[in-house]
mmCIF file of C-alpha atoms and ligand atoms in Angstrom:
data_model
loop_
_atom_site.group_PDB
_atom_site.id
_atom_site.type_symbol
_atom_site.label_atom_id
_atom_site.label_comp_id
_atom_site.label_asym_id
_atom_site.label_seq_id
_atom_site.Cartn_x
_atom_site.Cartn_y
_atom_site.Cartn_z
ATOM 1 C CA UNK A 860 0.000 0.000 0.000
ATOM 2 C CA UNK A 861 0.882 3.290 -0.568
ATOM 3 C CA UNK A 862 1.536 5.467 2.053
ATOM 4 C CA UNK A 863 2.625 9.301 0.959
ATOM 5 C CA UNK A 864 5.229 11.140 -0.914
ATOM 6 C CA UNK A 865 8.241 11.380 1.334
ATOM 7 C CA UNK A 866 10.328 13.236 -0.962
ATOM 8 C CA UNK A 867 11.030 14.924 -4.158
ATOM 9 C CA UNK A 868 14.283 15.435 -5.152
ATOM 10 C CA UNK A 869 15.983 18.285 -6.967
ATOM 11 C CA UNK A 870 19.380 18.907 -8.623
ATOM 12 C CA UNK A 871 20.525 22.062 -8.314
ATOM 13 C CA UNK A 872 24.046 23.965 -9.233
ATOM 14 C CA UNK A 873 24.525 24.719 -5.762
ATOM 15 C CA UNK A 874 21.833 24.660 -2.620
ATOM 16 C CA UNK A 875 22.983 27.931 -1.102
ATOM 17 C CA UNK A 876 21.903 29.394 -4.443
ATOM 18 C CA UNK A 877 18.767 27.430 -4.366
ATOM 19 C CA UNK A 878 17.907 28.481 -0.823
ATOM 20 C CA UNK A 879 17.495 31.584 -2.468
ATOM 21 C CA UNK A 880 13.782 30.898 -4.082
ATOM 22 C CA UNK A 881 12.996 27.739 -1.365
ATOM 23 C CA UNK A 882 13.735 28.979 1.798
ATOM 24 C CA UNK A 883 14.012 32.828 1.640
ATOM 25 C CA UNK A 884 11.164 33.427 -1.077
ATOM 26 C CA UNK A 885 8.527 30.444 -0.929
ATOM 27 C CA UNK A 886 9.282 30.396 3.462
ATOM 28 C CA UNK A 887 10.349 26.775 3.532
ATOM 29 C CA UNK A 888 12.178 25.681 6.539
ATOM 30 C CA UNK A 889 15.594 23.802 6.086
ATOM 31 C CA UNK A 890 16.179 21.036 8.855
ATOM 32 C CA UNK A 891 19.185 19.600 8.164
ATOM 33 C CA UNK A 892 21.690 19.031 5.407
ATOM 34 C CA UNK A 893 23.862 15.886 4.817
ATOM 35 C CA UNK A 894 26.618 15.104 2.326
ATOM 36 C CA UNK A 895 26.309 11.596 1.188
ATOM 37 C CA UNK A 896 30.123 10.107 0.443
ATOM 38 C CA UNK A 897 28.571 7.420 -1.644
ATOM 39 C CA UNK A 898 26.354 9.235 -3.723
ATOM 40 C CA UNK A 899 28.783 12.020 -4.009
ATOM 41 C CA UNK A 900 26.397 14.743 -3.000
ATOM 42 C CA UNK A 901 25.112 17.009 -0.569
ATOM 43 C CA UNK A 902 21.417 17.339 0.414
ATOM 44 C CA UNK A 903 19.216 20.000 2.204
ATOM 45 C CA UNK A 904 16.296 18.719 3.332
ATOM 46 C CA UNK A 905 13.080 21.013 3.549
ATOM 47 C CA UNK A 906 9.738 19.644 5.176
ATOM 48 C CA UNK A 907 6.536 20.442 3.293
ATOM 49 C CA UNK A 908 3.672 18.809 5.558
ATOM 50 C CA UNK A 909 4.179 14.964 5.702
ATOM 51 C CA UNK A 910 6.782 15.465 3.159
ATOM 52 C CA UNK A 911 10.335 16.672 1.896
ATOM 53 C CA UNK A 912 11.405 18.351 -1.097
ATOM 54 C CA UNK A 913 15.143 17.448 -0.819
ATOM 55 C CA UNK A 914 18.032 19.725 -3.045
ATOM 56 C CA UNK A 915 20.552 17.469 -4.423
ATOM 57 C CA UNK A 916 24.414 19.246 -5.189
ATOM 58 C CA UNK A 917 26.655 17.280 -6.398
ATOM 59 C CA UNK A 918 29.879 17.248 -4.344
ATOM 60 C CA UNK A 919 31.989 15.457 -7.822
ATOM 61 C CA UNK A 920 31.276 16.037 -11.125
ATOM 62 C CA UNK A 921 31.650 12.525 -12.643
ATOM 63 C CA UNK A 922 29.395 11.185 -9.747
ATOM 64 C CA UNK A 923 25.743 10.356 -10.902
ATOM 65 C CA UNK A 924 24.021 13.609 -10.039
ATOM 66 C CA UNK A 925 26.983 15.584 -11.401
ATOM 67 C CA UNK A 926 26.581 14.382 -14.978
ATOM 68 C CA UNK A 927 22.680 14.532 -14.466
ATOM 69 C CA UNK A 928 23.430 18.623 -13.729
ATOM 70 C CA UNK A 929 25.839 18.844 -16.624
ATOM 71 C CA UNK A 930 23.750 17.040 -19.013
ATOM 72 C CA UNK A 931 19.995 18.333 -18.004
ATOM 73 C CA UNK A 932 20.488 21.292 -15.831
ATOM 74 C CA UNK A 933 18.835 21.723 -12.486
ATOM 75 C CA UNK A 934 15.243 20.785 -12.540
ATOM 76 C CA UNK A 935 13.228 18.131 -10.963
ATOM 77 C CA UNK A 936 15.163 14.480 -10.144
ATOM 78 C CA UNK A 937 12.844 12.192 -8.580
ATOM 79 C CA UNK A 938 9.548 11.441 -6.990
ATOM 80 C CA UNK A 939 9.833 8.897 -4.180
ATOM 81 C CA UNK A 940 6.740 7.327 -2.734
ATOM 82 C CA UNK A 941 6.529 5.295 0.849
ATOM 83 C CA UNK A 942 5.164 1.869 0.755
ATOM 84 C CA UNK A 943 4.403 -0.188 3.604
ATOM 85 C CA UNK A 944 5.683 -3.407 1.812
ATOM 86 C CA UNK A 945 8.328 -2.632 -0.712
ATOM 87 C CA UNK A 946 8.609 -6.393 -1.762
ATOM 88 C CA UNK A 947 4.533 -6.343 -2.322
ATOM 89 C CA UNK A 948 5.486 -3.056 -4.063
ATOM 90 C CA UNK A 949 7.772 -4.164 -7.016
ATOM 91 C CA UNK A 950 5.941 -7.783 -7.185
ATOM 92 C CA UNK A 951 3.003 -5.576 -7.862
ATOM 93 C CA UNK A 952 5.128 -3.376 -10.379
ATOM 94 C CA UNK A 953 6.857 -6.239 -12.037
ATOM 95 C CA UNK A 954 3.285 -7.821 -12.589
ATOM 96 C CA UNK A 955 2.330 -4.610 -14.203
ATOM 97 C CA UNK A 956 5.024 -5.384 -16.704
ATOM 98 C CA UNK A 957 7.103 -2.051 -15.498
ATOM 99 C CA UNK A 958 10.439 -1.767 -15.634
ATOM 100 C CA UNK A 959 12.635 -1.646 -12.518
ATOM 101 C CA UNK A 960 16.010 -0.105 -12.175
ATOM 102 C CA UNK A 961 16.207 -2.114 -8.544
ATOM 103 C CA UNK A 962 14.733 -5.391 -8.990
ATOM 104 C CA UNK A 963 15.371 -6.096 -5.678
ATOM 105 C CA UNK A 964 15.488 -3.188 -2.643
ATOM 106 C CA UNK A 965 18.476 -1.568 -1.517
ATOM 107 C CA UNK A 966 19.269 -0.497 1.916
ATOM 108 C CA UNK A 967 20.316 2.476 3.176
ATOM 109 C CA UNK A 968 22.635 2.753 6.435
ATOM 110 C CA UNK A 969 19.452 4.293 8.446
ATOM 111 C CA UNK A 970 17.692 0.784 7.395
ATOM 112 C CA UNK A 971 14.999 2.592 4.661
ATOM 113 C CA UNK A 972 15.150 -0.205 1.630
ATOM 114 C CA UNK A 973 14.551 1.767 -1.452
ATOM 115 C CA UNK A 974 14.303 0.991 -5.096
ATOM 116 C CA UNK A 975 13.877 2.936 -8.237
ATOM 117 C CA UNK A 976 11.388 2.124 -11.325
ATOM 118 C CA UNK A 977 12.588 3.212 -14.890
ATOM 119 C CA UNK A 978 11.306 6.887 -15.905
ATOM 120 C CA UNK A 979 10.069 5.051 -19.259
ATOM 121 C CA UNK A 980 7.708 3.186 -17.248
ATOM 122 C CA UNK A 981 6.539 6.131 -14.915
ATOM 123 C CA UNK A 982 5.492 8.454 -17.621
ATOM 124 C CA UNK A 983 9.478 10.026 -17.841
ATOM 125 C CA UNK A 984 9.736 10.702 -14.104
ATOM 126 C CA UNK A 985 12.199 9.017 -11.952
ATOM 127 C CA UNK A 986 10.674 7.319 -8.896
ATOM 128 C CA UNK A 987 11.608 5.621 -6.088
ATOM 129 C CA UNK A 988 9.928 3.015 -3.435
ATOM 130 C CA UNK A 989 10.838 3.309 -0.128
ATOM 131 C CA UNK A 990 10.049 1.261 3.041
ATOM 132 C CA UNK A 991 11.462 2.852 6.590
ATOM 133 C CA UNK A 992 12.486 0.229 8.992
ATOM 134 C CA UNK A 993 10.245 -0.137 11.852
ATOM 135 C CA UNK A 994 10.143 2.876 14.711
ATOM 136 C CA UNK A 995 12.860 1.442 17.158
ATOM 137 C CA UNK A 996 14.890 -0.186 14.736
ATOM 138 C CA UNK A 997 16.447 2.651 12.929
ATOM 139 C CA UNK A 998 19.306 3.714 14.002
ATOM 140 C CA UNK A 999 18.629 7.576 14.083
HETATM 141 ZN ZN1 ZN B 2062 15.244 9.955 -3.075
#
């Protein structure tokens, strides 16, 4: 089942920049901001009711989201939508005959198991399936 959007994700040049519009113009809060050594890039994190638009800058320029920036530009990345069962999730998707990029769910160090579904099957957007581990389990 699904549950809500948790986040969308953005690219952008550079998130101070971005802050510029998101936090000082449209009032958005920031809560935190991580850099993510594996991913290569650094994230701001801005609630929006039960959700998060997240700003993704990438810290390399060869990393994923770096070549996403110098190929596309900043714009919109991803949508990513919390299940409740993210096995259910892509046996439901796969039965659908869509395409996944994660056949089977990745895990994250906080214990969220995530997957992402081909934009040609999700009408050209990017989207991603996550489950959160139980409340006591994470680790944050
Ligand atoms: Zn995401």
């Amino acid at each position: 089942m699904i549950k809500r959007i948790d986040h969308l994700a953005i690219v952008v040049e550079s998130i101070e920049g971005a802050l510029g519009f998101w936090r000082d113009a449209l009032g958005l809060p920031v809560t935190r901001t991580e850099t993510n050594a594996r991913e290569q890039v650094e994230i701001a994190f801005l609630p929006v009711g039960e959700s998060e638009i997240e700003l993704l800058e990438p810290t390399e320029a060869d990393s994923g989201i770096g070549r996403h920036l110098a190929k596309r530009g900043a714009g919109m990345h991803h949508v990513c939508v919390e299940v409740d069962d993210i096995e259910a999730a892509l046996a439901r998707l796969t039965a659908h005959g869509v395409a996944l990029i994660n056949e089977t769910p990745r895990v994250r160090d906080d214990g969220t198991r995530y997957a992402f579904v081909y934009p040609r099957s999700a009408s050209g957007v990017l989207v991603e399936l996550y489950e959160k581990p139980e409340a006591g389990q994470a680790s944050i």
